[in-house]
mmCIF file of C-alpha atoms in Angstrom:
data_model
loop_
_atom_site.group_PDB
_atom_site.id
_atom_site.type_symbol
_atom_site.label_atom_id
_atom_site.label_comp_id
_atom_site.label_asym_id
_atom_site.label_seq_id
_atom_site.Cartn_x
_atom_site.Cartn_y
_atom_site.Cartn_z
ATOM 1 C CA TRP C 1 11.119 -20.661 -16.187
ATOM 2 C CA TRP C 2 9.536 -21.489 -19.532
ATOM 3 C CA GLU C 3 9.975 -25.211 -18.848
ATOM 4 C CA GLY C 4 10.014 -25.601 -15.036
ATOM 5 C CA ASP C 5 7.103 -27.541 -13.561
ATOM 6 C CA ASP C 6 6.722 -25.098 -10.667
ATOM 7 C CA ALA C 7 7.087 -21.903 -12.709
ATOM 8 C CA ARG C 8 4.268 -19.378 -12.953
ATOM 9 C CA SER C 9 4.056 -16.865 -15.783
ATOM 10 C CA VAL C 10 1.726 -13.890 -15.496
ATOM 11 C CA TYR C 11 1.157 -11.751 -18.577
ATOM 12 C CA PHE C 12 0.273 -8.119 -17.841
ATOM 13 C CA ILE C 13 -1.296 -6.758 -21.003
ATOM 14 C CA GLY C 14 -3.796 -4.247 -22.302
ATOM 15 C CA LYS C 15 -7.221 -5.428 -23.391
ATOM 16 C CA ASP C 16 -6.358 -4.966 -27.079
ATOM 17 C CA ASN C 17 -3.798 -7.792 -26.772
ATOM 18 C CA ILE C 18 -6.173 -10.363 -25.259
ATOM 19 C CA PRO C 19 -6.742 -12.410 -28.473
ATOM 20 C CA PHE C 20 -3.023 -12.800 -29.192
ATOM 21 C CA HIS C 21 -1.941 -13.686 -25.653
ATOM 22 C CA THR C 22 -4.832 -16.045 -24.873
ATOM 23 C CA ILE C 23 -5.253 -17.821 -28.239
ATOM 24 C CA ILE C 24 -2.418 -17.304 -30.710
ATOM 25 C CA TRP C 25 0.522 -17.243 -28.284
ATOM 26 C CA PRO C 26 -0.571 -20.346 -26.308
ATOM 27 C CA GLY C 27 -0.997 -22.139 -29.646
ATOM 28 C CA MET C 28 2.572 -21.248 -30.602
ATOM 29 C CA LEU C 29 3.837 -22.514 -27.239
ATOM 30 C CA LEU C 30 1.952 -25.779 -27.679
ATOM 31 C CA GLY C 31 3.497 -26.109 -31.125
ATOM 32 C CA TYR C 32 6.976 -26.075 -29.631
ATOM 33 C CA GLY C 33 5.997 -28.673 -27.038
ATOM 34 C CA GLY C 34 6.967 -28.716 -23.397
ATOM 35 C CA LEU C 35 6.836 -24.958 -22.900
ATOM 36 C CA ASN C 36 4.730 -23.534 -20.118
ATOM 37 C CA LEU C 37 1.481 -21.868 -21.032
ATOM 38 C CA PRO C 38 0.531 -18.583 -19.376
ATOM 39 C CA THR C 39 -0.603 -19.158 -15.805
ATOM 40 C CA ASP C 40 -2.678 -15.996 -15.763
ATOM 41 C CA VAL C 41 -3.385 -13.181 -18.214
ATOM 42 C CA PRO C 42 -4.669 -10.255 -16.119
ATOM 43 C CA ALA C 43 -5.583 -7.924 -18.949
ATOM 44 C CA ASN C 44 -6.193 -4.307 -18.027
ATOM 45 C CA GLN C 45 -8.450 -1.709 -19.569
ATOM 46 C CA TYR C 46 -6.959 1.495 -20.968
ATOM 47 C CA VAL C 47 -5.315 4.371 -19.136
ATOM 48 C CA THR C 48 -6.327 7.748 -20.471
ATOM 49 C CA PHE C 49 -4.503 10.953 -19.640
ATOM 50 C CA LYS C 50 -6.625 14.079 -19.361
ATOM 51 C CA GLY C 51 -9.260 12.395 -21.486
ATOM 52 C CA GLY C 52 -6.956 11.133 -24.242
ATOM 53 C CA LYS C 53 -5.584 7.608 -24.650
ATOM 54 C CA ALA C 54 -2.106 7.409 -23.142
ATOM 55 C CA SER C 55 0.514 6.716 -25.800
ATOM 56 C CA ALA C 56 4.282 6.745 -25.448
ATOM 57 C CA SER C 57 4.751 7.117 -29.203
ATOM 58 C CA ARG C 58 2.498 10.181 -29.333
ATOM 59 C CA GLY C 59 3.854 11.667 -26.119
ATOM 60 C CA VAL C 60 0.483 11.544 -24.380
ATOM 61 C CA GLY C 61 0.758 10.771 -20.684
ATOM 62 C CA LEU C 62 3.373 10.919 -17.959
ATOM 63 C CA THR C 63 6.710 9.144 -18.278
ATOM 64 C CA ILE C 64 8.216 7.427 -15.249
ATOM 65 C CA GLY C 65 11.175 9.805 -15.381
ATOM 66 C CA ALA C 66 8.960 12.873 -15.338
ATOM 67 C CA GLY C 67 6.791 11.376 -12.622
ATOM 68 C CA LEU C 68 9.775 10.708 -10.374
ATOM 69 C CA GLU C 69 10.847 14.320 -10.732
ATOM 70 C CA MET C 70 7.463 15.387 -9.345
ATOM 71 C CA PHE C 71 6.686 12.711 -6.756
ATOM 72 C CA GLN C 72 8.403 10.330 -4.335
ATOM 73 C CA ALA C 73 8.798 6.889 -5.881
ATOM 74 C CA ASP C 74 6.522 5.115 -3.394
ATOM 75 C CA ALA C 75 3.938 7.874 -3.606
ATOM 76 C CA LEU C 76 3.851 7.646 -7.398
ATOM 77 C CA ARG C 77 3.681 3.856 -7.224
ATOM 78 C CA TYR C 78 0.768 4.098 -4.795
ATOM 79 C CA ALA C 79 -1.205 6.499 -6.980
ATOM 80 C CA LEU C 80 -0.680 4.356 -10.076
ATOM 81 C CA ALA C 81 -1.604 1.121 -8.291
ATOM 82 C CA ALA C 82 -4.701 2.760 -6.816
ATOM 83 C CA SER C 83 -5.707 3.788 -10.341
ATOM 84 C CA LEU C 84 -5.035 0.520 -12.175
ATOM 85 C CA PRO C 85 -7.653 0.080 -14.926
ATOM 86 C CA GLU C 86 -8.528 -3.469 -13.893
ATOM 87 C CA GLN C 87 -12.288 -3.264 -14.515
ATOM 88 C CA SER C 88 -12.726 -0.093 -16.558
ATOM 89 C CA ASP C 89 -10.703 2.611 -18.261
ATOM 90 C CA THR C 90 -8.973 5.008 -15.849
ATOM 91 C CA ASP C 91 -8.312 8.664 -16.543
ATOM 92 C CA LEU C 92 -5.135 10.035 -14.983
ATOM 93 C CA SER C 93 -3.672 13.487 -14.620
ATOM 94 C CA VAL C 94 -0.886 15.015 -12.596
ATOM 95 C CA GLU C 95 -3.542 16.655 -10.434
ATOM 96 C CA GLU C 96 -5.265 13.319 -9.747
ATOM 97 C CA ILE C 97 -1.981 11.665 -8.808
ATOM 98 C CA GLY C 98 -1.224 14.492 -6.383
ATOM 99 C CA ARG C 99 -4.720 14.317 -4.923
ATOM 100 C CA ARG C 100 -4.476 10.582 -4.287
ATOM 101 C CA ILE C 101 -1.109 11.024 -2.611
ATOM 102 C CA ASN C 102 -2.363 13.784 -0.307
ATOM 103 C CA ASP C 103 -5.904 12.600 0.426
ATOM 104 C CA GLU C 104 -5.207 8.879 0.658
ATOM 105 C CA LEU C 105 -1.570 7.912 1.184
ATOM 106 C CA VAL C 106 -0.448 10.831 3.355
ATOM 107 C CA ALA C 107 -3.750 11.390 5.158
ATOM 108 C CA THR C 108 -4.463 7.735 5.926
ATOM 109 C CA TRP C 109 -1.214 5.776 6.136
ATOM 110 C CA GLY C 110 1.557 8.345 6.524
ATOM 111 C CA ASN C 111 -0.238 10.252 9.267
ATOM 112 C CA LEU C 112 -1.227 7.036 11.048
ATOM 113 C CA VAL C 113 2.355 5.804 11.276
ATOM 114 C CA ASN C 114 3.604 9.167 12.459
ATOM 115 C CA ARG C 115 0.906 9.678 15.088
ATOM 116 C CA VAL C 116 1.261 6.180 16.584
ATOM 117 C CA LEU C 117 5.057 6.203 16.737
ATOM 118 C CA SER C 118 5.101 9.769 18.058
ATOM 119 C CA MET C 119 2.639 8.877 20.829
ATOM 120 C CA VAL C 120 4.671 5.810 21.764
ATOM 121 C CA HIS C 121 7.751 8.004 22.125
ATOM 122 C CA ARG C 122 5.889 10.675 24.031
ATOM 123 C CA THR C 123 3.871 8.396 26.323
ATOM 124 C CA CYS C 124 5.959 5.230 26.615
ATOM 125 C CA ASP C 125 9.502 6.622 26.409
ATOM 126 C CA GLY C 126 9.984 5.129 22.952
ATOM 127 C CA ALA C 127 9.457 1.523 24.046
ATOM 128 C CA VAL C 128 6.830 -1.004 22.925
ATOM 129 C CA PRO C 129 3.922 -0.861 25.415
ATOM 130 C CA ALA C 130 2.805 -4.006 27.227
ATOM 131 C CA ALA C 131 0.243 -6.018 25.258
ATOM 132 C CA GLY C 132 -1.767 -7.442 28.173
ATOM 133 C CA GLY C 133 -5.315 -6.610 29.255
ATOM 134 C CA ARG C 134 -6.761 -5.904 25.835
ATOM 135 C CA ALA C 135 -10.446 -5.028 25.696
ATOM 136 C CA PRO C 136 -12.896 -6.428 23.107
ATOM 137 C CA GLU C 137 -12.478 -3.359 20.878
ATOM 138 C CA ASP C 138 -8.700 -3.850 20.917
ATOM 139 C CA LEU C 139 -8.984 -7.491 19.924
ATOM 140 C CA ALA C 140 -11.567 -6.650 17.257
ATOM 141 C CA LEU C 141 -9.140 -4.241 15.597
ATOM 142 C CA LEU C 142 -6.332 -6.790 15.482
ATOM 143 C CA GLU C 143 -8.704 -9.439 14.147
ATOM 144 C CA ALA C 144 -9.758 -7.015 11.397
ATOM 145 C CA VAL C 145 -6.128 -6.358 10.456
ATOM 146 C CA ASP C 146 -5.368 -10.086 10.403
ATOM 147 C CA ALA C 147 -8.424 -10.694 8.209
ATOM 148 C CA ALA C 148 -7.314 -7.907 5.869
ATOM 149 C CA LEU C 149 -3.942 -9.612 5.467
ATOM 150 C CA VAL C 150 -5.637 -12.859 4.474
ATOM 151 C CA THR C 151 -7.919 -11.065 2.026
ATOM 152 C CA ALA C 152 -5.140 -8.950 0.503
ATOM 153 C CA GLY C 153 -2.920 -12.009 0.103
ATOM 154 C CA SER C 154 -5.661 -13.830 -1.797
ATOM 155 C CA GLN C 155 -6.321 -10.788 -3.956
ATOM 156 C CA ILE C 156 -2.653 -10.445 -4.868
ATOM 157 C CA HIS C 157 -2.534 -14.148 -5.745
ATOM 158 C CA ARG C 158 -5.473 -13.552 -8.110
ATOM 159 C CA VAL C 159 -3.648 -10.473 -9.492
ATOM 160 C CA GLU C 160 -6.334 -8.140 -8.157
ATOM 161 C CA LEU C 161 -3.700 -5.584 -7.257
ATOM 162 C CA ARG C 162 -5.913 -2.528 -6.983
ATOM 163 C CA ALA C 163 -8.360 -4.383 -4.755
ATOM 164 C CA ALA C 164 -5.554 -5.669 -2.519
ATOM 165 C CA LEU C 165 -4.220 -2.146 -2.084
ATOM 166 C CA ARG C 166 -7.713 -0.968 -1.195
ATOM 167 C CA THR C 167 -7.930 -3.737 1.406
ATOM 168 C CA GLY C 168 -4.658 -2.659 3.002
ATOM 169 C CA MET C 169 -5.676 0.985 3.055
ATOM 170 C CA GLY C 170 -9.026 0.000 4.525
ATOM 171 C CA ALA C 171 -7.174 -1.636 7.406
ATOM 172 C CA ALA C 172 -5.172 1.565 7.914
ATOM 173 C CA ALA C 173 -8.410 3.551 8.018
ATOM 174 C CA ALA C 174 -9.738 1.146 10.661
ATOM 175 C CA VAL C 175 -6.711 1.843 12.879
ATOM 176 C CA ASN C 176 -7.281 5.581 12.497
ATOM 177 C CA ALA C 177 -10.930 5.138 13.464
ATOM 178 C CA TYR C 178 -9.876 3.094 16.508
ATOM 179 C CA LEU C 179 -7.523 5.858 17.657
ATOM 180 C CA ASN C 180 -10.198 8.507 17.178
ATOM 181 C CA ALA C 181 -12.618 6.431 19.258
ATOM 182 C CA THR C 182 -10.210 5.540 22.091
ATOM 183 C CA GLU C 183 -8.299 8.864 22.218
ATOM 184 C CA PRO C 184 -5.106 7.584 23.879
ATOM 185 C CA TRP C 185 -3.731 11.142 24.098
ATOM 186 C CA LYS C 186 -6.524 11.898 26.575
ATOM 187 C CA LEU C 187 -6.280 8.539 28.343
ATOM 188 C CA ALA C 188 -2.601 9.175 29.062
ATOM 189 C CA LYS C 189 -3.651 11.935 31.495
ATOM 190 C CA VAL C 190 -6.358 10.016 33.367
ATOM 191 C CA ASP C 191 -5.665 6.307 32.821
ATOM 192 C CA PRO C 192 -2.040 5.711 31.761
ATOM 193 C CA GLU C 193 -2.382 1.937 31.972
ATOM 194 C CA ARG C 194 -5.290 1.890 29.522
ATOM 195 C CA ALA C 195 -3.473 4.377 27.290
ATOM 196 C CA ASN C 196 -0.521 1.988 27.078
ATOM 197 C CA VAL C 197 -2.798 -0.884 26.079
ATOM 198 C CA VAL C 198 -4.418 1.225 23.358
ATOM 199 C CA LEU C 199 -1.061 2.380 22.018
ATOM 200 C CA GLY C 200 0.292 -1.161 22.109
ATOM 201 C CA THR C 201 -2.741 -2.343 20.153
ATOM 202 C CA ALA C 202 -2.416 0.458 17.607
ATOM 203 C CA LEU C 203 1.277 -0.288 17.189
ATOM 204 C CA ALA C 204 0.547 -3.989 16.648
ATOM 205 C CA ALA C 205 -2.050 -3.031 14.054
ATOM 206 C CA VAL C 206 0.414 -0.745 12.253
ATOM 207 C CA VAL C 207 2.878 -3.641 12.110
ATOM 208 C CA GLY C 208 0.211 -5.716 10.354
ATOM 209 C CA VAL C 209 -0.932 -3.027 7.942
ATOM 210 C CA ARG C 210 2.700 -2.452 6.993
ATOM 211 C CA VAL C 211 2.860 -6.038 5.721
ATOM 212 C CA ALA C 212 -0.200 -5.567 3.511
ATOM 213 C CA LEU C 213 1.186 -2.374 1.985
ATOM 214 C CA ALA C 214 4.802 -3.525 1.614
ATOM 215 C CA PRO C 215 4.432 -4.766 -2.004
ATOM 216 C CA TYR C 216 3.266 -1.302 -3.046
ATOM 217 C CA LEU C 217 5.521 0.827 -0.838
ATOM 218 C CA PRO C 218 8.918 -0.932 -0.744
ATOM 219 C CA PHE C 219 11.091 2.104 -0.012
ATOM 220 C CA SER C 220 8.996 3.556 2.805
ATOM 221 C CA THR C 221 8.474 0.055 4.198
ATOM 222 C CA SER C 222 12.249 -0.323 4.364
ATOM 223 C CA THR C 223 12.402 2.954 6.293
ATOM 224 C CA LEU C 224 9.740 1.647 8.656
ATOM 225 C CA ASP C 225 11.659 -1.617 9.003
ATOM 226 C CA ASP C 226 14.524 0.375 10.501
ATOM 227 C CA VAL C 227 12.109 1.546 13.198
ATOM 228 C CA LEU C 228 10.009 -1.567 13.819
ATOM 229 C CA GLY C 229 12.191 -4.408 12.576
ATOM 230 C CA PRO C 230 12.008 -6.200 9.212
ATOM 231 C CA VAL C 231 8.995 -7.855 7.616
ATOM 232 C CA ASP C 232 9.776 -11.553 7.240
ATOM 233 C CA SER C 233 6.372 -13.156 6.623
ATOM 234 C CA TRP C 234 2.871 -12.348 5.409
ATOM 235 C CA GLU C 235 1.378 -12.019 8.878
ATOM 236 C CA ARG C 236 1.145 -9.614 11.749
ATOM 237 C CA ARG C 237 3.600 -10.235 14.550
ATOM 238 C CA GLU C 238 3.646 -8.828 18.052
ATOM 239 C CA LEU C 239 6.637 -6.711 19.007
ATOM 240 C CA SER C 240 8.344 -7.572 22.289
ATOM 241 C CA PRO C 241 7.082 -5.318 25.117
ATOM 242 C CA GLY C 242 9.793 -2.972 26.306
ATOM 243 C CA SER C 243 11.855 -3.173 23.124
ATOM 244 C CA PRO C 244 12.949 0.233 21.807
ATOM 245 C CA ILE C 245 11.253 1.888 18.852
ATOM 246 C CA GLY C 246 13.206 4.194 16.579
ATOM 247 C CA LYS C 247 12.187 7.822 16.330
ATOM 248 C CA PRO C 248 9.644 8.436 13.578
ATOM 249 C CA THR C 249 10.240 10.567 10.528
ATOM 250 C CA PRO C 250 7.515 11.407 7.981
ATOM 251 C CA LEU C 251 7.321 8.658 5.381
ATOM 252 C CA PHE C 252 5.789 10.839 2.678
ATOM 253 C CA ALA C 253 5.859 14.491 1.744
ATOM 254 C CA LYS C 254 2.563 16.183 1.015
ATOM 255 C CA VAL C 255 2.338 17.370 -2.565
ATOM 256 C CA ASP C 256 1.975 21.127 -3.026
ATOM 257 C CA LEU C 257 -0.709 21.072 -5.685
ATOM 258 C CA ASP C 258 -0.464 24.811 -6.357
ATOM 259 C CA VAL C 259 3.235 24.533 -7.164
ATOM 260 C CA LEU C 260 2.653 21.344 -9.131
ATOM 261 C CA LEU C 261 -0.053 22.897 -11.292
ATOM 262 C CA SER C 262 1.972 26.073 -11.732
ATOM 263 C CA ASP C 263 4.896 24.025 -13.020
ATOM 264 C CA GLN C 264 2.545 22.263 -15.441
ATOM 265 C CA VAL C 265 1.326 25.582 -16.814
ATOM 266 C CA ASP C 266 4.846 26.978 -17.088
ATOM 267 C CA GLY C 267 6.007 23.785 -18.790
#
């Protein structure tokens, strides 16, 4: 990769290493001749932990091993990605990680997936609803999800990882807002046909949001793949009407902050 014409090298560094990796190191590579220069150097600001600069050598911060004992891998990955110090220093704590998991990941994405798949099983016998007869608000939602995929893809290409995650989660929030506005659980009692269209639209939107969040949530995305089918491209695809949907299981466990904080005190 250090010589290939089509190779890209991205250097993830802290801001204190900017001079070396943007001036001295490229000069050394040029001195050897023929070696690829860095394609991008997305330097980050500092991560502080409870107000102090994180340092592995001083034991300040949270190790990956300790974090995985407290949180699910995808949940921890989400909280860290959502807190990346791309534009300014970020202060982390175990409490803040737990809060992000509960208030953002579980509340927005985890609950959305569970409510949509559960309603499909309850209302449509576990099969993909027909996609026809969509109203303007249905089409507007899917257009918003498609636009979010384009935006998130561009942000990832520019190594704006925190922003891309925010874009994906914004799309998830839009699907939740759509469900709250259309109330398919009520429609199922008075207008089953419209309820099916709404659920089919929400399911199609979930399929798209899943693509945007897949780079950050690989394990839970794999679980969702078993239910909806695999992700094979960076775009939303329509599921075949009538095809079976696997039964949903919660993707993420809510963090018990009281227990978490108690363990921190005891430790």
